[in-house]
Amino acid sequence: MNSATAEPLLNNENHRVEENVKAVSVVREFGEESKRLWRIAGPAIMTAIFQYSLGAITQTFAGLVSEIDLAAVSIENSVIAGFSYGVMLGMGSALETLCGQAFGAGQLRMLGVYMQRSWVILLTTACIIVPVYVFSTPILELVGETTEISEAAGKFALWMLPQLFAYAMNFPIQKFLQAQRKVLVITWVSGIVLVLHVFFSWLLILKLGWGLTGAAIVLNGSWWLVIIGQLLYIFITKSDGAWTGFTWLAFADLWGFVKLSLASAVMLCLEFWYLMVLILITGRLPNSLIAVDAVSVCLNIQGWDAMIAIGFNAAISVRVSNELGAGKPREAKLAVMVVSVTSITIGIVCMAVVLATKDYWPYLFTSSDAVAEETTKIAVLLAVTVALNSLQPVLSGVAVGAGWQHIVAYINIGCYYIVGLPAGILLGFTLGLGVMGLWGGMLGGICLQTLILIVITSITNWNKEAAAAETRVKEWGGAIADQ
């Protein structure tokens, strides 16, 4: 073989070797990033499941007592507590951007000050929300709930006021720890509290027959135990220097912090409130008690599945904010790709599980055949929702990590309230499809929102986002650094 013939063959062989090396490199990078994500996402998923289970288990025990107790706890969890949960989680998520990027930039002391500022803002907000709990009965009647359900839910809401202030304390603590990747601490605390919660729920609600009173005592107590456990860890360990004690700096630059917190709150609240609106509208359907209970059971299942997505939401928020804060845009982009592939795969598996067990899982939440039958009818739409919700919260986590909260807020308004809600009312009431129609409208809104977030994430210039993160850390940390 002459040199003229051998040279192209040698070039082709070298090209194949280079492609194989690149492929191996991509696979290795994917695997390494996947490990980093799972180290955060695994404990975050377990934490989300444990903390969500507190309300879900209370709802389950209430359903074993009576249909009206189930409806009362469901309405309070989904509407009243759901409203405050969305506000507090949303406002607290400002810390995901600020703490995550500050940690990536090595500015540890800023984290403790940020958490205290968030406490000030969230506790003030909790005081403003108190009248919603106090006047929940007339509010629920005003939006169309039956008097029986409204009175039961309103009484339970009054007893759940301590949980409102627990939310205000808990979410800043969690974002503070998550930004430092100290997620195992939250998981252990939440897991231990959950075990206690199950025992005392059985004891007070069923064994002693305290009903809704026992449910309120146990649920409030469990949330405050979570907070106490986390605070003890922070105060004792000093969180590697991120906690340096209480400081008056917590009251500095509050207005700027409020604006970022409000943007975060609007972004997440629009999603949480849509579910609240869904269950309220369901109460206006014929045979409302059965319809509300069926939707509540489906939302419960969706909530359990959403804990996986919330875990990845926390993980990708930490990864993106940390890498952007450290000035590493390529690593941030890789993290987004890895978490998207992983969450979609898990979503498909969860969808299959929901479809395969649709005749059985309703009886985990109710002893009523009528409620179980209505729930099974919605199972197909629920399965599709579960698949979509595997990716959508993850993309929202990318937005939080990068600081795009205000953009996603506008997207949520359009998708949920301009498209999803009118479509659900049209299908559910005008076309007479009932619960199926209402859920179908929500599904359409989620579909549209997910597609828009995919497009935005795909065209993002990560170099610009890294530069913006550097500017944000300098701007927000100036006063603290001066001290």
Coordinates of C-alpha atoms in Angstrom, one line a residue:
M1 CA 0.0 0.0 0.0
N2 CA 1.5 3.3 -1.1
S3 CA 1.7 6.4 1.1
A4 CA -1.0 8.2 -0.9
T5 CA -3.5 5.4 -0.2
A6 CA -2.4 4.9 3.4
E7 CA -2.8 8.6 4.4
P8 CA -6.6 8.8 4.0
L9 CA -7.0 5.5 5.9
L10 CA -4.8 6.8 8.7
N11 CA -6.8 10.1 8.8
N12 CA -10.0 8.2 9.0
E13 CA -8.7 6.0 11.8
N14 CA -7.5 9.0 13.7
H15 CA -10.9 10.6 13.2
R16 CA -12.7 7.5 14.6
V17 CA -10.3 7.4 17.6
E18 CA -11.0 11.1 18.3
E19 CA -14.8 10.5 18.1
N20 CA -14.5 7.5 20.4
V21 CA -12.5 9.6 22.9
K22 CA -15.0 12.4 22.8
A23 CA -17.9 9.9 23.3
V24 CA -16.1 8.3 26.3
S25 CA -15.5 11.8 27.7
V26 CA -19.1 12.8 27.3
V27 CA -20.3 9.6 29.0
R28 CA -17.8 10.1 31.8
E29 CA -18.9 13.8 32.3
F30 CA -22.5 12.7 32.2
G31 CA -21.9 10.1 34.9
E32 CA -19.9 12.4 37.1
E33 CA -22.5 15.1 36.9
S34 CA -25.2 12.5 37.6
K35 CA -23.5 11.5 40.8
R36 CA -23.2 15.1 41.9
L37 CA -26.9 15.7 41.2
W38 CA -28.0 12.5 43.0
R39 CA -26.0 13.4 46.1
I40 CA -28.2 16.4 46.4
A41 CA -31.4 15.1 44.7
G42 CA -31.6 11.8 46.6
P43 CA -31.8 13.3 50.1
A44 CA -33.9 16.2 48.8
I45 CA -36.4 13.7 47.4
M46 CA -36.6 11.9 50.7
T47 CA -37.0 15.1 52.6
A48 CA -39.8 16.3 50.3
I49 CA -41.5 12.9 50.6
F50 CA -41.1 13.0 54.4
Q51 CA -42.4 16.5 54.8
Y52 CA -45.3 16.1 52.3
S53 CA -46.2 12.9 54.1
L54 CA -47.0 14.9 57.3
G55 CA -50.1 16.4 55.7
A56 CA -50.9 13.4 53.5
I57 CA -50.9 11.0 56.4
T58 CA -53.1 13.4 58.4
Q59 CA -55.4 13.5 55.5
T60 CA -55.4 9.6 55.2
F61 CA -56.3 9.2 58.9
A62 CA -59.0 11.8 58.6
G63 CA -60.5 9.9 55.6
L64 CA -60.7 6.8 57.8
V65 CA -62.9 8.7 60.3
S66 CA -65.5 10.2 57.9
E67 CA -66.0 11.8 54.5
I68 CA -66.6 15.2 56.0
D69 CA -63.3 15.0 58.0
L70 CA -61.5 14.0 54.8
A71 CA -63.0 17.0 52.9
A72 CA -62.1 19.4 55.8
V73 CA -58.5 18.3 55.9
S74 CA -58.3 18.2 52.1
I75 CA -59.7 21.7 51.7
E76 CA -57.5 23.1 54.4
N77 CA -54.4 21.4 53.1
S78 CA -55.1 22.3 49.4
V79 CA -56.6 25.7 49.8
I80 CA -55.8 27.5 53.0
A81 CA -52.4 25.8 53.9
G82 CA -51.7 25.5 50.1
F83 CA -52.1 29.3 49.7
S84 CA -49.7 30.0 52.6
Y85 CA -47.3 27.2 51.6
G86 CA -47.0 28.7 48.1
V87 CA -46.4 32.2 49.4
M88 CA -43.8 31.0 52.0
L89 CA -42.0 28.6 49.7
G90 CA -42.0 31.1 46.9
M91 CA -40.6 34.0 48.9
G92 CA -38.1 31.6 50.5
S93 CA -36.9 30.4 47.1
A94 CA -35.1 33.8 46.7
L95 CA -32.5 32.3 48.9
E96 CA -31.9 29.5 46.4
T97 CA -30.6 32.1 43.9
L98 CA -28.7 34.3 46.5
C99 CA -27.3 31.6 48.8
G100 CA -26.5 29.2 46.0
Q101 CA -24.5 31.8 44.0
A102 CA -22.9 33.3 47.1
F103 CA -21.7 29.8 48.2
G104 CA -20.4 29.1 44.7
A105 CA -18.4 32.4 44.9
G106 CA -17.0 31.4 48.3
Q107 CA -18.9 34.1 50.3
L108 CA -20.0 31.9 53.1
R109 CA -20.9 34.5 55.7
M110 CA -23.5 36.0 53.4
L111 CA -25.7 32.9 53.7
G112 CA -26.5 33.4 57.4
V113 CA -27.4 37.0 56.9
Y114 CA -29.6 36.1 53.9
M115 CA -31.4 33.5 56.0
Q116 CA -32.2 36.0 58.7
R117 CA -33.4 38.6 56.2
S118 CA -35.7 36.0 54.8
W119 CA -37.0 35.2 58.3
V120 CA -37.9 38.8 58.9
I121 CA -39.8 39.0 55.6
L122 CA -41.6 35.7 55.9
L123 CA -42.7 36.1 59.5
T124 CA -44.1 39.5 58.6
T125 CA -45.9 38.0 55.6
A126 CA -47.3 35.2 57.9
C127 CA -48.8 37.9 60.1
I128 CA -50.5 39.4 57.1
I129 CA -51.9 36.0 56.0
V130 CA -53.5 35.3 59.5
P131 CA -56.9 36.8 58.5
V132 CA -57.2 34.2 55.7
Y133 CA -57.2 31.5 58.3
V134 CA -59.4 33.4 60.7
F135 CA -62.1 34.1 58.0
S136 CA -61.6 30.9 56.0
T137 CA -65.2 29.7 56.5
P138 CA -66.9 32.8 54.8
I139 CA -64.1 32.9 52.2
L140 CA -64.7 29.2 51.3
E141 CA -68.5 29.8 51.1
L142 CA -67.9 32.9 49.0
V143 CA -66.0 31.0 46.4
G144 CA -68.7 28.3 46.2
E145 CA -68.0 25.6 48.8
T146 CA -70.9 24.0 50.6
T147 CA -71.7 25.3 54.1
E148 CA -70.9 21.9 55.6
I149 CA -67.5 21.6 54.0
S150 CA -66.7 25.3 54.6
E151 CA -67.5 25.2 58.4
A152 CA -65.5 22.0 58.9
A153 CA -62.5 23.3 56.9
G154 CA -62.7 26.7 58.6
K155 CA -62.6 25.2 62.1
F156 CA -59.6 23.1 61.1
A157 CA -57.8 26.1 59.5
L158 CA -58.0 28.1 62.8
W159 CA -56.3 25.2 64.6
M160 CA -53.6 25.1 62.0
L161 CA -52.3 28.7 62.5
P162 CA -49.0 27.5 64.2
Q163 CA -48.2 25.7 60.9
L164 CA -48.3 29.0 59.0
F165 CA -45.5 30.4 61.2
A166 CA -43.6 27.1 60.9
Y167 CA -43.6 27.5 57.1
A168 CA -42.1 31.0 57.6
M169 CA -39.2 29.6 59.6
N170 CA -38.7 26.4 57.7
F171 CA -38.2 27.4 54.1
P172 CA -35.3 29.9 54.7
I173 CA -33.6 27.2 56.9
Q174 CA -33.9 24.6 54.1
K175 CA -32.6 26.9 51.4
F176 CA -29.7 27.9 53.7
L177 CA -28.7 24.3 54.2
Q178 CA -29.4 23.2 50.6
A179 CA -27.2 25.9 49.1
Q180 CA -24.3 24.3 51.1
R181 CA -25.4 20.8 50.0
K182 CA -26.1 19.8 53.6
V183 CA -29.3 18.1 52.5
L184 CA -28.8 14.9 54.6
V185 CA -29.3 16.9 57.8
I186 CA -32.8 18.0 56.6
T187 CA -33.6 14.4 55.6
W188 CA -32.6 12.8 58.9
V189 CA -34.6 15.4 60.9
S190 CA -37.7 15.0 58.7
G191 CA -37.5 11.2 58.7
I192 CA -37.4 11.0 62.5
V193 CA -40.3 13.5 62.8
L194 CA -42.3 11.5 60.3
V195 CA -42.0 8.3 62.3
L196 CA -43.3 10.2 65.4
H197 CA -46.0 11.8 63.3
V198 CA -47.5 8.4 62.2
F199 CA -47.6 7.1 65.7
F200 CA -49.2 10.1 67.3
S201 CA -51.6 10.5 64.4
W202 CA -52.9 7.0 65.0
L203 CA -53.0 7.5 68.7
L204 CA -54.8 10.9 68.8
I205 CA -57.0 10.6 65.7
L206 CA -58.1 7.0 65.8
K207 CA -57.3 5.4 69.1
L208 CA -58.3 8.3 71.4
G209 CA -61.0 9.5 68.9
W210 CA -59.9 13.2 68.9
G211 CA -60.6 13.5 65.2
L212 CA -59.8 16.9 63.7
T213 CA -58.5 18.2 67.0
G214 CA -55.9 15.5 67.3
A215 CA -55.0 15.9 63.6
A216 CA -54.2 19.6 64.2
I217 CA -52.2 19.0 67.4
V218 CA -50.0 16.4 65.7
L219 CA -49.5 18.2 62.4
N220 CA -48.6 21.5 64.1
G221 CA -46.2 19.7 66.5
S222 CA -44.5 17.8 63.7
W223 CA -43.7 20.9 61.7
W224 CA -42.2 22.7 64.7
L225 CA -40.1 19.6 65.6
V226 CA -38.6 19.8 62.1
I227 CA -37.6 23.4 62.6
I228 CA -36.2 22.8 66.1
G229 CA -34.0 19.9 64.8
Q230 CA -32.6 21.9 61.9
L231 CA -31.9 25.0 64.1
L232 CA -30.0 22.9 66.6
Y233 CA -27.8 21.6 63.9
I234 CA -27.1 25.1 62.6
F235 CA -26.5 26.7 66.0
I236 CA -24.2 23.8 67.3
T237 CA -22.1 23.3 64.1
K238 CA -22.1 26.9 62.9
S239 CA -22.6 25.3 59.4
D240 CA -18.8 25.6 58.6
G241 CA -18.8 29.4 59.1
A242 CA -22.1 30.2 57.2
W243 CA -23.7 30.9 60.6
T244 CA -22.0 33.5 62.7
G245 CA -24.9 34.4 65.0
F246 CA -27.8 36.9 64.9
T247 CA -27.0 40.3 63.4
W248 CA -28.6 43.6 62.7
L249 CA -27.6 43.2 59.1
A250 CA -30.7 41.1 58.8
F251 CA -32.7 44.4 58.6
A252 CA -30.4 46.1 56.0
D253 CA -31.3 46.2 52.3
L254 CA -34.7 44.7 53.1
W255 CA -36.6 46.4 50.2
G256 CA -34.3 44.9 47.6
F257 CA -34.6 41.5 49.2
V258 CA -38.4 41.9 49.4
K259 CA -38.6 42.6 45.6
L260 CA -36.6 39.5 44.8
S261 CA -38.7 37.4 47.3
L262 CA -41.9 38.7 45.8
A263 CA -40.8 37.8 42.3
S264 CA -40.0 34.3 43.5
A265 CA -43.3 34.1 45.4
V266 CA -45.4 35.1 42.3
M267 CA -43.6 32.5 40.2
L268 CA -44.4 29.6 42.5
C269 CA -47.7 30.8 43.9
L270 CA -49.3 30.9 40.5
E271 CA -48.7 27.2 40.3
F272 CA -49.8 26.3 43.8
W273 CA -52.8 28.6 43.6
Y274 CA -54.0 26.9 40.3
L275 CA -54.4 23.6 42.2
M276 CA -56.2 25.5 44.9
V277 CA -58.6 27.1 42.3
L278 CA -59.1 23.6 40.8
I279 CA -60.3 22.1 44.0
L280 CA -62.5 25.1 44.7
I281 CA -64.2 24.9 41.3
T282 CA -64.7 21.2 41.8
G283 CA -66.8 22.1 44.8
R284 CA -69.3 23.7 42.4
L285 CA -69.9 20.5 40.5
P286 CA -73.0 18.3 41.1
N287 CA -72.4 15.9 44.0
S288 CA -69.6 18.1 45.2
L289 CA -68.5 16.0 48.2
I290 CA -67.7 13.0 46.0
A291 CA -66.0 15.2 43.4
V292 CA -63.9 17.1 45.9
D293 CA -62.8 13.9 47.6
A294 CA -61.9 12.3 44.2
V295 CA -59.8 15.3 43.1
S296 CA -58.2 15.5 46.5
V297 CA -57.1 11.9 46.3
C298 CA -55.7 12.5 42.8
L299 CA -53.9 15.6 43.9
N300 CA -52.5 13.6 46.8
I301 CA -51.0 11.0 44.4
Q302 CA -49.7 13.8 42.2
G303 CA -48.2 15.4 45.3
W304 CA -46.4 12.2 46.2
D305 CA -44.9 12.0 42.7
A306 CA -44.1 15.7 42.7
M307 CA -41.7 15.0 45.6
I308 CA -39.3 13.4 43.2
A309 CA -39.4 16.4 40.9
I310 CA -39.1 18.8 43.8
G311 CA -36.0 16.9 44.9
F312 CA -34.5 17.4 41.4
N313 CA -35.8 21.0 41.5
A314 CA -33.7 21.6 44.6
A315 CA -30.7 19.7 43.2
I316 CA -30.6 21.6 39.9
S317 CA -31.2 24.9 41.6
V318 CA -28.2 24.3 43.8
R319 CA -26.0 23.0 40.9
V320 CA -26.9 25.9 38.6
S321 CA -26.5 28.6 41.2
N322 CA -23.3 27.2 42.6
E323 CA -21.6 26.8 39.2
L324 CA -22.8 30.2 37.9
G325 CA -21.6 31.8 41.2
A326 CA -18.2 30.1 40.7
G327 CA -18.1 31.4 37.1
K328 CA -18.5 27.9 35.4
P329 CA -21.2 28.2 32.7
R330 CA -20.3 25.0 30.9
E331 CA -20.8 23.0 34.1
A332 CA -24.2 24.7 34.7
K333 CA -25.3 23.8 31.2
L334 CA -24.2 20.1 31.6
A335 CA -26.1 19.9 34.9
V336 CA -29.3 21.1 33.2
M337 CA -28.9 18.4 30.4
V338 CA -28.3 15.6 32.9
V339 CA -31.2 16.4 35.2
S340 CA -33.6 16.8 32.3
V341 CA -32.8 13.3 30.9
T342 CA -32.9 11.7 34.4
S343 CA -36.3 13.3 35.4
I344 CA -38.0 12.5 32.1
T345 CA -37.0 8.8 32.5
I346 CA -38.3 8.7 36.1
G347 CA -41.6 10.5 35.0
I348 CA -42.3 7.8 32.4
V349 CA -41.8 5.0 35.0
C350 CA -44.1 6.8 37.4
M351 CA -46.8 7.2 34.7
A352 CA -46.7 3.5 34.1
V353 CA -47.1 2.7 37.8
V354 CA -50.1 5.0 38.1
L355 CA -51.9 3.4 35.1
A356 CA -51.1 -0.2 36.3
T357 CA -52.5 0.4 39.8
K358 CA -55.4 2.7 39.1
D359 CA -58.0 0.3 40.5
Y360 CA -56.2 -0.1 43.8
W361 CA -54.5 3.1 45.1
P362 CA -57.8 5.1 45.6
Y363 CA -58.6 2.8 48.5
L364 CA -55.4 3.9 50.3
F365 CA -57.1 7.3 50.8
T366 CA -60.8 6.5 51.1
S367 CA -63.2 3.7 52.2
S368 CA -66.0 5.1 49.9
D369 CA -66.6 3.1 46.7
A370 CA -68.2 6.2 45.1
V371 CA -65.1 8.3 45.7
A372 CA -62.8 5.5 44.5
E373 CA -64.8 5.0 41.3
E374 CA -64.7 8.7 40.5
T375 CA -61.0 8.8 41.2
T376 CA -60.3 5.8 38.9
K377 CA -62.0 7.7 36.0
I378 CA -59.4 10.5 36.3
A379 CA -56.4 8.1 36.4
V380 CA -55.4 8.4 32.7
L381 CA -55.2 12.2 32.9
L382 CA -53.4 11.9 36.2
A383 CA -50.8 9.6 34.7
V384 CA -50.1 12.1 31.9
T385 CA -49.9 14.9 34.4
V386 CA -47.4 12.9 36.4
A387 CA -45.2 12.4 33.4
L388 CA -45.2 16.2 32.5
N389 CA -44.6 17.1 36.1
S390 CA -41.4 15.2 36.1
L391 CA -39.7 17.8 33.9
Q392 CA -41.6 21.1 34.6
P393 CA -40.5 21.6 38.2
V394 CA -37.0 20.8 37.2
L395 CA -37.0 23.6 34.6
S396 CA -38.4 25.9 37.2
G397 CA -35.5 24.9 39.4
V398 CA -33.1 26.0 36.6
A399 CA -34.9 29.3 36.5
V400 CA -34.5 29.8 40.3
G401 CA -30.8 28.9 40.2
A402 CA -30.2 31.4 37.4
G403 CA -32.5 34.1 38.8
W404 CA -35.2 34.2 36.1
Q405 CA -38.1 34.2 38.6
H406 CA -39.8 37.2 37.0
I407 CA -39.8 35.6 33.5
V408 CA -41.4 32.4 34.7
A409 CA -44.0 34.4 36.6
Y410 CA -45.3 35.8 33.3
I411 CA -45.2 32.3 31.7
N412 CA -47.3 30.9 34.6
I413 CA -49.9 33.6 34.3
G414 CA -50.4 32.9 30.6
C415 CA -50.3 29.1 30.8
Y416 CA -52.4 28.5 33.9
Y417 CA -54.8 31.5 34.0
I418 CA -55.2 32.5 30.4
V419 CA -55.2 29.0 28.9
G420 CA -55.6 26.3 31.5
L421 CA -58.3 27.7 33.8
P422 CA -60.7 28.9 31.0
A423 CA -60.2 25.6 29.1
G424 CA -61.0 23.6 32.3
I425 CA -64.2 25.6 33.0
L426 CA -65.3 25.2 29.4
L427 CA -64.7 21.4 29.4
G428 CA -65.9 20.8 32.9
F429 CA -69.1 22.9 33.0
T430 CA -70.1 24.1 29.5
L431 CA -69.4 20.7 27.8
G432 CA -70.4 18.8 30.9
L433 CA -67.2 16.7 31.3
G434 CA -67.1 17.4 35.1
V435 CA -63.9 16.5 36.9
M436 CA -62.4 15.1 33.7
G437 CA -62.8 18.4 32.0
L438 CA -61.4 20.5 34.9
W439 CA -58.4 18.3 35.1
G440 CA -58.0 18.4 31.3
G441 CA -57.7 22.1 31.3
M442 CA -55.0 22.0 34.0
L443 CA -53.1 19.5 31.9
G444 CA -53.2 21.8 28.9
G445 CA -51.7 24.6 30.9
I446 CA -48.9 22.4 32.2
C447 CA -48.2 21.2 28.6
L448 CA -47.8 24.7 27.3
Q449 CA -45.8 25.9 30.3
T450 CA -43.3 22.9 29.9
L451 CA -42.8 23.6 26.2
I452 CA -42.1 27.3 26.8
L453 CA -39.6 26.5 29.5
I454 CA -37.8 24.0 27.3
V455 CA -37.4 26.6 24.6
I456 CA -36.1 29.2 27.0
T457 CA -33.6 26.8 28.6
S458 CA -32.4 25.6 25.2
I459 CA -31.5 29.1 23.9
T460 CA -29.9 30.4 27.1
N461 CA -26.4 32.0 26.9
W462 CA -24.8 30.5 30.0
N463 CA -21.7 32.7 29.7
K464 CA -24.0 35.8 30.2
E465 CA -25.7 34.1 33.1
A466 CA -22.4 33.5 34.8
A467 CA -21.5 37.2 34.4
A468 CA -24.9 38.2 35.8
A469 CA -24.3 35.9 38.8
E470 CA -21.0 37.6 39.5
T471 CA -22.6 41.0 39.4
R472 CA -25.4 39.8 41.7
V473 CA -23.0 38.4 44.4
K474 CA -21.1 41.7 44.4
E475 CA -24.2 43.8 44.6
W476 CA -25.9 41.9 47.4
G477 CA -22.8 41.1 49.4
G478 CA -21.3 44.6 49.5
A479 CA -22.8 45.7 52.8
I480 CA -22.0 42.4 54.4
A481 CA -18.4 42.4 53.1
D482 CA -17.9 45.9 54.5
Q483 CA -18.6 44.5 58.0

